[in-house]
Amino acid sequence: MICVASVLCMAFSVQPVCAQSMIKEGLTEELIVTEDTSVQSLEQLAEAHEDESEPIQTTETPAGDQGTEQQGTEDHQDQTEETEQGDASQEQETLQDGTQEETTGEKTPQQLSKPKKVTGLHLTCVSDRKVLLEWDESENVACYRVYRKKENGAYKSLGEPDQASYTDASVTFGKKYTYKVVAVNQDDKEGTAATIQLSNTQAVDIKTQTYTYKQMVTDMQELEKKYSNYCELTSIGESVAGRTIYDFAIGNPNAQDSLLVVSTLHAREYICSAVLMKEIEYYLRNYNNSLSGSTPAKVLKNMQIHYIVMSNPDGVTISQTKYPRWKANGRGVDLNRNFPANKFVVKGKRGSEGYTGLKALSEPESKAIAALTTNLKKNQHLLGVVNYHAMGQIVFGDCASSKIKQDTQTMYRIARSLTGYSDAGGYSSPKSVADGSYREYVMYILGIPSITLEVGSTYAPCSYWEYELAFQKNKMVVLKIADAL
């Protein structure tokens, strides 16, 4: 009984003397023997009394009232147990509510994040009826959904690939389409859509004689978008007036070999730019088809063809808007007299044609062309350079260097055979570099085979009716030379 008294002392936070008084009266003993009583019951009873802020009375009780007191104690104990059960139930509900709120505020394994927007979406027209769509891989994606709509139409589902590509083999040439690609996660939630438009039409549509610099840039951008895996458009510099000079390359960018085509050094000869833009589209549109026995995809697997379609954009603009017979660049320097020579000699006066400039490569246009030429020689094994000028329907193929003469003659024979143009033997052509011309610079300074074709039969700027004829004669020249070298 002394141990129980000590417990009572701790539970009720009273002095031991009070506990002893309770022991004397038999209250503690009767509490112990009561059903479901324990030390814990005593602690609960104490807490109940403390909560009610009523001091525990330890006065002596007459023997006759012990039964009443015991009954009161049992009733109080039952009430305490009911209170505790209610409190426990309420506490459990509160805990459940708290757990529910906590769970609601957190992501369960089943609640996946919405997929991110598809990036890097681009397309390549494999043929007139087949389009390859490609994009960057996304994380935590179950599949992708590809939609397509025709011009002014509604989107229709095409498929659900699990890889970042899709081939649409049901397009029609002459139609315009819009594609939409979304990433989808395991919960079937779609991310933000990426879209791209396709104009499955002829990009280079030359309707007038004045094929402008602005139209050329627009056509280049459209071709790059439409045939993204087959070509790339790169700036190599700017003209005097700040117009970008472009390198439009087709074929494998990692190819070991390269071929360079340079056009329209002389402003009034912009027929050449129109012809070469039509040629570029012809190769891209038929990239996987055989063209007179040569398939661009096969030829350009190991070689990349670089085109400087319009070398003199300022001069072209002057010729088309102010002085039709203008030949020089924007500040009166003849670009085809501005390249390095064994002994550069200043000739002529600033104006429409003939002026060499004060020194070689004094002009930004010639600098850009020379830089690309030397870069290709150094980094991509430049095998040859084809130059386009107008007019005369002739081919220059003479070469005084034994090291490059064989390949130069191969290029020359292919050009003459395909075009039916005459030999330029009746025209004077320097045997060494003395006048700053680009072809002689390429052959005798850089040691690279080179030929020049002069298109058109009328005075430059050539008549519009000659554009298609010149294209038909020249459309296979560059590809066949690339295949032969």
Coordinates of C-alpha atoms in Angstrom, one line a residue:
M1 CA 0.0 0.0 0.0
I2 CA 2.9 2.3 0.5
C3 CA 3.8 2.0 -3.2
V4 CA 0.3 2.9 -4.2
A5 CA 0.4 5.9 -1.9
S6 CA 3.5 7.1 -3.7
V7 CA 1.8 6.8 -7.0
L8 CA -1.1 8.7 -5.6
C9 CA 1.2 11.4 -4.5
M10 CA 2.7 11.7 -8.0
A11 CA -0.6 11.5 -9.8
F12 CA -2.6 14.0 -7.7
S13 CA 0.4 16.3 -7.0
V14 CA -0.4 16.4 -3.2
Q15 CA 1.8 15.9 -0.2
P16 CA 2.5 12.3 1.0
V17 CA 0.6 13.1 4.1
C18 CA -2.6 13.5 2.1
A19 CA -2.1 10.2 0.4
Q20 CA -1.6 8.5 3.8
S21 CA -4.9 10.1 5.0
M22 CA -6.6 8.5 2.0
I23 CA -5.0 5.2 2.7
K24 CA -6.3 5.3 6.3
E25 CA -9.9 5.8 5.1
G26 CA -9.7 2.9 2.6
L27 CA -10.4 5.0 -0.5
T28 CA -7.2 4.1 -2.3
E29 CA -7.7 0.4 -1.7
E30 CA -11.2 0.4 -3.0
L31 CA -10.1 2.2 -6.1
I32 CA -7.5 -0.4 -6.7
V33 CA -9.9 -3.3 -6.5
T34 CA -12.5 -1.6 -8.6
E35 CA -12.8 -3.2 -12.2
D36 CA -10.7 -1.5 -14.9
T37 CA -8.8 0.5 -12.3
S38 CA -5.0 0.8 -12.4
V39 CA -2.3 3.3 -11.9
Q40 CA -3.2 4.8 -15.3
S41 CA -6.8 5.3 -13.9
L42 CA -5.5 7.2 -11.0
E43 CA -3.5 9.4 -13.4
Q44 CA -6.5 10.0 -15.5
L45 CA -8.6 10.8 -12.5
A46 CA -6.0 13.3 -11.4
E47 CA -6.0 14.9 -14.8
A48 CA -9.8 15.1 -14.8
H49 CA -9.7 16.8 -11.4
E50 CA -7.0 19.2 -12.6
D51 CA -9.0 20.0 -15.7
E52 CA -12.0 20.9 -13.6
S53 CA -9.7 23.0 -11.3
E54 CA -11.2 21.4 -8.2
P55 CA -8.9 20.4 -5.4
I56 CA -8.9 16.8 -4.3
Q57 CA -10.6 16.5 -0.9
T58 CA -8.9 14.2 1.5
T59 CA -11.1 14.7 4.5
E60 CA -12.1 11.7 6.6
T61 CA -15.3 10.0 5.6
P62 CA -17.5 8.3 8.2
A63 CA -17.7 4.5 7.8
G64 CA -21.4 4.7 7.0
D65 CA -20.8 6.9 4.1
Q66 CA -18.0 4.7 2.5
G67 CA -20.5 2.9 0.3
T68 CA -21.9 6.1 -1.0
E69 CA -18.4 7.5 -1.6
Q70 CA -17.4 4.3 -3.4
Q71 CA -20.4 4.5 -5.7
G72 CA -19.7 8.2 -6.3
T73 CA -16.1 7.3 -7.1
E74 CA -17.2 4.6 -9.6
D75 CA -19.7 7.0 -11.2
H76 CA -17.0 9.6 -11.5
Q77 CA -14.6 7.1 -13.0
D78 CA -17.2 6.0 -15.6
Q79 CA -17.8 9.6 -16.5
T80 CA -14.0 10.2 -16.8
E81 CA -13.7 7.1 -19.1
E82 CA -16.5 8.4 -21.3
T83 CA -14.9 11.8 -21.4
E84 CA -11.6 10.2 -22.3
Q85 CA -13.2 8.1 -25.0
G86 CA -14.9 11.2 -26.5
D87 CA -11.6 13.1 -26.4
A88 CA -9.8 10.2 -28.0
S89 CA -12.4 9.9 -30.7
Q90 CA -12.2 13.7 -31.3
E91 CA -8.4 13.5 -31.3
Q92 CA -8.5 10.6 -33.8
E93 CA -10.9 12.6 -36.1
T94 CA -8.7 15.6 -35.8
L95 CA -5.7 13.5 -36.7
Q96 CA -7.5 12.0 -39.7
D97 CA -8.5 15.5 -40.9
G98 CA -5.0 16.7 -40.5
T99 CA -3.6 13.7 -42.4
Q100 CA -6.2 14.2 -45.1
E101 CA -5.3 17.8 -45.5
E102 CA -1.6 16.9 -45.5
T103 CA -2.2 14.2 -48.1
T104 CA -4.2 16.6 -50.3
G105 CA -1.4 19.1 -50.2
E106 CA 1.2 16.7 -51.4
K107 CA 1.7 14.9 -54.8
T108 CA 1.1 11.2 -54.6
P109 CA 3.0 8.9 -56.9
Q110 CA -0.1 8.8 -59.2
Q111 CA -0.2 12.6 -59.6
L112 CA 2.4 13.3 -62.4
S113 CA 3.5 16.7 -63.6
K114 CA 2.0 18.0 -66.8
P115 CA 4.5 17.4 -69.7
K116 CA 6.5 20.3 -70.9
K117 CA 6.1 21.9 -74.3
V118 CA 7.7 20.0 -77.2
T119 CA 10.8 21.7 -78.4
G120 CA 12.9 21.5 -81.6
L121 CA 10.0 20.7 -83.9
H122 CA 11.1 20.7 -87.5
L123 CA 10.1 19.0 -90.8
T124 CA 11.7 17.6 -93.9
C125 CA 9.8 16.9 -97.1
V126 CA 11.1 13.5 -98.1
S127 CA 9.1 13.7 -101.3
D128 CA 6.1 15.6 -102.6
R129 CA 3.8 13.2 -100.7
K130 CA 5.8 12.4 -97.6
V131 CA 6.9 14.6 -94.7
L132 CA 9.1 13.7 -91.8
L133 CA 8.4 15.5 -88.5
E134 CA 11.1 15.4 -85.7
W135 CA 11.5 17.1 -82.3
D136 CA 13.5 16.9 -79.1
E137 CA 12.9 14.0 -76.7
S138 CA 10.9 14.9 -73.6
E139 CA 11.2 13.5 -70.1
N140 CA 8.5 11.4 -68.3
V141 CA 6.5 10.9 -71.5
A142 CA 4.3 7.9 -72.4
C143 CA 3.8 9.0 -76.0
Y144 CA 3.3 12.0 -78.3
R145 CA 0.2 13.0 -80.2
V146 CA 0.5 14.3 -83.7
Y147 CA -2.3 16.4 -85.3
R148 CA -2.6 17.9 -88.7
K149 CA -5.0 20.4 -90.3
K150 CA -5.4 21.7 -93.8
E151 CA -5.6 25.4 -94.6
N152 CA -8.7 26.8 -92.9
G153 CA -9.6 23.3 -91.6
A154 CA -9.8 21.6 -88.2
Y155 CA -7.1 19.5 -86.5
K156 CA -7.3 15.7 -87.0
S157 CA -5.3 13.1 -85.2
L158 CA -2.5 11.4 -87.2
G159 CA -1.0 9.1 -84.6
E160 CA 0.6 8.5 -81.2
P161 CA 4.3 7.7 -81.7
D162 CA 6.4 6.8 -78.6
Q163 CA 9.5 8.3 -80.2
A164 CA 10.3 11.9 -81.2
S165 CA 9.5 11.6 -84.9
Y166 CA 6.6 10.9 -87.2
T167 CA 6.2 10.4 -90.9
D168 CA 3.1 11.7 -92.7
A169 CA 2.8 9.9 -96.0
S170 CA -0.5 11.4 -97.1
V171 CA 0.3 15.0 -98.0
T172 CA -0.6 16.5 -101.4
F173 CA 1.7 18.8 -103.4
G174 CA 0.2 22.2 -103.8
K175 CA -1.5 22.2 -100.3
K176 CA -0.7 24.0 -97.1
Y177 CA -0.8 22.2 -93.7
T178 CA -0.3 23.0 -90.0
Y179 CA 1.1 20.3 -87.7
K180 CA 0.6 20.1 -83.9
V181 CA 2.7 17.9 -81.6
V182 CA 2.0 17.4 -77.8
A183 CA 3.7 15.3 -75.2
V184 CA 1.5 12.9 -73.1
N185 CA 2.3 11.4 -69.7
Q186 CA 1.1 8.2 -68.0
D187 CA -2.0 10.0 -66.7
D188 CA -3.0 11.0 -70.2
K189 CA -2.3 14.6 -69.5
E190 CA -1.1 16.7 -72.5
G191 CA 1.5 19.3 -72.4
T192 CA 1.5 22.6 -74.4
A193 CA 1.4 22.0 -78.2
A194 CA 4.2 22.9 -80.6
T195 CA 3.1 23.8 -84.1
I196 CA 4.8 24.2 -87.5
Q197 CA 3.4 25.1 -90.9
L198 CA 4.2 23.4 -94.2
S199 CA 3.6 25.1 -97.6
N200 CA 3.9 22.0 -99.8
T201 CA 4.3 24.2 -102.9
Q202 CA 7.0 25.4 -105.1
A203 CA 9.1 27.9 -103.1
V204 CA 11.1 29.5 -105.9
D205 CA 8.5 31.1 -108.2
I206 CA 10.2 33.6 -110.4
K207 CA 7.5 35.6 -112.1
T208 CA 9.4 38.7 -113.2
Q209 CA 12.8 39.6 -114.5
T210 CA 13.8 41.4 -111.3
Y211 CA 14.6 38.5 -108.9
T212 CA 15.4 40.7 -105.9
Y213 CA 17.6 40.1 -102.9
K214 CA 14.6 40.2 -100.6
Q215 CA 12.8 37.6 -102.6
M216 CA 15.9 35.4 -102.6
V217 CA 16.2 35.5 -98.8
T218 CA 12.5 34.7 -98.4
D219 CA 12.9 31.7 -100.8
M220 CA 16.1 30.5 -99.0
Q221 CA 14.3 30.6 -95.6
E222 CA 11.3 28.7 -97.0
L223 CA 13.6 26.0 -98.5
E224 CA 15.6 25.6 -95.2
K225 CA 12.3 25.2 -93.3
K226 CA 10.8 22.7 -95.8
Y227 CA 14.0 20.6 -96.2
S228 CA 15.6 21.1 -92.8
N229 CA 17.6 17.8 -92.9
Y230 CA 19.0 18.4 -96.3
C231 CA 20.3 22.0 -96.2
E232 CA 21.5 24.9 -94.0
L233 CA 21.6 28.6 -94.4
T234 CA 24.5 30.5 -93.0
S235 CA 25.6 34.1 -93.0
I236 CA 29.2 34.7 -94.1
G237 CA 29.3 38.5 -94.0
E238 CA 27.7 41.7 -95.0
S239 CA 27.7 44.0 -98.0
V240 CA 28.7 47.7 -97.9
A241 CA 25.1 48.6 -97.2
G242 CA 24.7 45.9 -94.5
R243 CA 22.9 43.2 -96.5
T244 CA 23.7 39.7 -95.4
I245 CA 25.7 37.5 -97.8
Y246 CA 24.6 33.9 -97.4
D247 CA 26.1 30.5 -97.9
F248 CA 23.2 28.1 -98.8
A249 CA 24.6 24.5 -98.3
I250 CA 23.0 21.3 -99.3
G251 CA 24.1 17.8 -98.4
N252 CA 25.8 16.2 -95.4
P253 CA 27.3 19.0 -93.2
N254 CA 29.8 16.4 -91.9
A255 CA 30.9 15.4 -95.3
Q256 CA 34.7 15.3 -95.9
D257 CA 34.5 16.9 -99.3
S258 CA 32.9 20.1 -100.6
L259 CA 32.1 22.0 -103.8
L260 CA 31.6 25.8 -104.0
V261 CA 29.3 27.7 -106.4
V262 CA 29.8 31.4 -106.7
S263 CA 27.2 33.6 -108.5
T264 CA 26.5 37.2 -109.4
L265 CA 29.7 38.9 -108.6
H266 CA 28.6 41.4 -111.2
A267 CA 25.4 43.2 -110.3
R268 CA 23.6 43.2 -113.7
E269 CA 24.0 39.4 -114.0
Y270 CA 21.3 38.5 -111.5
I271 CA 19.8 36.0 -113.9
C272 CA 22.4 33.6 -112.4
S273 CA 20.9 34.0 -108.9
A274 CA 17.4 33.1 -110.3
V275 CA 18.8 30.1 -112.1
L276 CA 20.7 28.7 -109.1
M277 CA 17.8 29.2 -106.7
K278 CA 15.7 27.1 -109.0
E279 CA 18.5 24.5 -109.2
I280 CA 18.8 24.3 -105.4
E281 CA 15.0 23.6 -105.1
Y282 CA 15.2 21.1 -107.9
Y283 CA 17.9 19.1 -106.0
L284 CA 16.1 19.3 -102.6
R285 CA 12.7 18.4 -104.0
N286 CA 14.2 15.4 -105.7
Y287 CA 16.7 14.6 -103.0
N288 CA 15.8 10.9 -102.9
N289 CA 15.1 10.5 -106.6
S290 CA 17.4 9.7 -109.4
L291 CA 18.1 12.6 -111.6
S292 CA 19.7 11.5 -114.9
G293 CA 21.4 8.7 -113.1
S294 CA 22.5 10.7 -110.1
T295 CA 20.6 10.7 -106.8
P296 CA 21.3 13.8 -104.6
A297 CA 21.1 11.8 -101.4
K298 CA 23.8 9.5 -102.5
V299 CA 26.1 12.1 -104.1
L300 CA 25.7 14.4 -101.1
K301 CA 26.4 11.8 -98.5
N302 CA 30.1 12.4 -98.8
M303 CA 30.0 15.9 -100.2
Q304 CA 28.4 19.2 -99.3
I305 CA 27.7 21.8 -102.0
H306 CA 27.9 25.4 -100.9
Y307 CA 26.2 28.2 -102.9
I308 CA 26.9 31.9 -102.7
V309 CA 23.8 32.7 -104.8
M310 CA 24.1 36.5 -104.7
S311 CA 27.6 37.7 -104.0
N312 CA 26.8 41.4 -104.7
P313 CA 23.4 42.3 -103.2
D314 CA 23.9 46.0 -103.2
G315 CA 24.9 46.1 -106.8
V316 CA 21.9 44.0 -107.8
T317 CA 19.6 46.4 -106.1
I318 CA 21.2 49.3 -107.9
S319 CA 20.9 47.5 -111.2
Q320 CA 17.2 46.7 -110.6
T321 CA 16.2 50.1 -109.3
K322 CA 18.4 52.8 -110.8
Y323 CA 21.1 51.8 -113.3
P324 CA 20.3 48.6 -115.2
R325 CA 23.9 48.2 -116.5
W326 CA 25.5 48.6 -113.1
K327 CA 28.2 45.9 -112.6
A328 CA 30.2 47.0 -109.5
N329 CA 29.3 46.8 -105.8
G330 CA 27.7 49.6 -103.7
R331 CA 30.7 51.8 -103.7
G332 CA 31.8 51.4 -107.3
V333 CA 34.4 48.5 -107.0
D334 CA 34.3 45.6 -109.5
L335 CA 34.3 42.6 -107.1
N336 CA 35.7 40.4 -109.8
R337 CA 38.8 42.6 -109.9
N338 CA 39.3 42.8 -106.1
F339 CA 40.8 39.4 -105.2
P340 CA 44.5 38.7 -104.3
A341 CA 47.0 38.5 -107.2
N342 CA 50.7 37.7 -107.4
K343 CA 51.1 41.5 -108.0
F344 CA 47.9 43.4 -107.4
V345 CA 47.7 46.4 -109.8
V346 CA 45.2 49.2 -109.2
K347 CA 43.2 49.9 -112.3
G348 CA 40.2 51.9 -113.4
K349 CA 38.1 54.5 -111.6
R350 CA 35.3 54.1 -109.1
G351 CA 32.1 53.6 -111.0
S352 CA 29.9 51.0 -112.7
E353 CA 32.7 48.6 -113.7
G354 CA 36.4 47.9 -114.0
Y355 CA 37.7 49.5 -110.8
T356 CA 39.9 47.2 -108.8
G357 CA 39.8 49.0 -105.6
L358 CA 42.9 50.4 -103.8
K359 CA 43.9 46.9 -102.6
A360 CA 42.9 43.3 -102.8
L361 CA 39.9 42.4 -100.6
S362 CA 39.2 46.0 -99.8
E363 CA 35.5 45.2 -100.1
P364 CA 33.4 43.3 -97.5
E365 CA 31.8 41.2 -100.2
S366 CA 35.2 39.9 -101.6
K367 CA 36.5 39.4 -98.0
A368 CA 33.5 37.2 -97.2
I369 CA 33.8 35.1 -100.3
A370 CA 37.6 34.7 -99.9
A371 CA 37.1 33.7 -96.3
L372 CA 34.6 31.0 -97.1
T373 CA 36.8 29.7 -99.9
T374 CA 39.9 29.3 -97.7
N375 CA 37.8 27.9 -94.9
L376 CA 36.4 25.2 -97.1
K377 CA 39.8 24.4 -98.4
K378 CA 41.2 24.0 -94.9
N379 CA 38.3 22.2 -93.2
Q380 CA 36.2 20.4 -95.9
H381 CA 38.6 19.5 -98.7
L382 CA 37.3 21.9 -101.3
L383 CA 37.5 19.9 -104.6
G384 CA 36.4 22.6 -107.0
V385 CA 34.7 26.0 -107.6
V386 CA 32.0 26.7 -110.2
N387 CA 31.4 30.3 -111.2
Y388 CA 28.3 31.7 -112.8
H389 CA 28.3 34.9 -114.9
A390 CA 26.2 36.3 -117.8
M391 CA 26.2 36.4 -120.8
G392 CA 27.4 34.6 -123.9
Q393 CA 26.5 30.9 -123.3
I394 CA 30.2 29.9 -123.1
V395 CA 32.4 28.0 -120.6
F396 CA 35.9 29.0 -119.4
G397 CA 38.0 25.9 -118.6
D398 CA 41.5 26.8 -119.5
C399 CA 44.1 26.1 -116.8
A400 CA 47.9 26.6 -116.7
S401 CA 48.5 24.6 -113.6
S402 CA 49.4 21.0 -114.1
K403 CA 48.4 20.1 -110.6
I404 CA 44.7 21.0 -111.0
K405 CA 44.4 20.7 -114.8
Q406 CA 42.9 17.3 -114.9
D407 CA 40.0 18.0 -112.5
T408 CA 39.5 21.4 -114.2
Q409 CA 39.1 19.7 -117.5
T410 CA 36.7 17.2 -116.0
M411 CA 34.5 20.0 -114.8
Y412 CA 34.8 21.8 -118.1
R413 CA 33.7 18.8 -120.2
I414 CA 30.7 18.1 -118.0
A415 CA 29.5 21.7 -118.2
R416 CA 29.9 21.9 -122.0
S417 CA 28.2 18.5 -122.5
L418 CA 25.2 19.3 -120.4
T419 CA 24.6 22.9 -121.5
G420 CA 25.7 22.8 -125.1
Y421 CA 27.6 26.0 -124.5
S422 CA 30.7 27.0 -126.6
D423 CA 34.3 27.0 -125.5
A424 CA 35.5 30.4 -124.4
G425 CA 38.7 30.1 -126.3
G426 CA 38.0 33.2 -128.2
Y427 CA 37.9 35.3 -125.1
S428 CA 41.0 36.4 -123.3
S429 CA 41.7 34.7 -120.0
P430 CA 44.8 35.4 -117.9
K431 CA 47.3 32.5 -117.5
S432 CA 48.4 33.8 -114.1
V433 CA 46.9 36.1 -111.5
A434 CA 47.3 39.7 -112.7
D435 CA 43.9 41.3 -112.7
G436 CA 42.4 40.2 -109.4
S437 CA 39.7 38.0 -110.9
Y438 CA 38.2 35.4 -108.6
R439 CA 38.7 32.3 -110.8
E440 CA 42.4 33.0 -111.2
Y441 CA 42.7 33.6 -107.5
V442 CA 41.1 30.2 -106.8
M443 CA 43.3 28.3 -109.3
Y444 CA 46.7 30.0 -109.0
I445 CA 46.8 31.3 -105.4
L446 CA 44.7 28.6 -103.7
G447 CA 45.4 25.7 -106.1
I448 CA 41.7 24.6 -106.6
P449 CA 40.2 23.5 -109.9
S450 CA 37.6 26.1 -111.2
I451 CA 35.5 26.8 -114.3
T452 CA 33.2 29.7 -115.2
L453 CA 29.9 29.5 -117.1
E454 CA 28.3 32.5 -118.9
V455 CA 24.5 32.0 -119.2
G456 CA 22.1 33.9 -121.4
S457 CA 22.3 35.1 -124.9
T458 CA 21.0 38.7 -124.5
Y459 CA 22.9 41.6 -122.9
A460 CA 22.7 41.7 -119.1
P461 CA 20.4 42.1 -117.4
C462 CA 19.2 39.2 -119.5
S463 CA 15.6 39.0 -120.7
Y464 CA 13.0 37.3 -118.5
W465 CA 12.2 34.7 -121.1
E466 CA 15.8 33.3 -120.8
Y467 CA 15.5 32.4 -117.2
E468 CA 13.7 29.1 -117.7
L469 CA 15.9 28.2 -120.7
A470 CA 19.1 28.8 -118.7
F471 CA 17.8 26.7 -115.8
Q472 CA 16.9 23.8 -118.1
K473 CA 20.4 23.9 -119.6
N474 CA 22.3 24.2 -116.3
K475 CA 20.1 22.3 -113.7
M476 CA 22.3 19.1 -113.8
V477 CA 25.8 20.8 -114.1
V478 CA 26.6 21.2 -110.4
L479 CA 25.3 17.8 -109.3
K480 CA 27.1 15.9 -112.1
I481 CA 30.4 17.7 -111.3
A482 CA 29.9 16.8 -107.6
D483 CA 29.4 13.2 -108.6
A484 CA 32.5 13.2 -110.8
L485 CA 35.0 14.8 -108.4

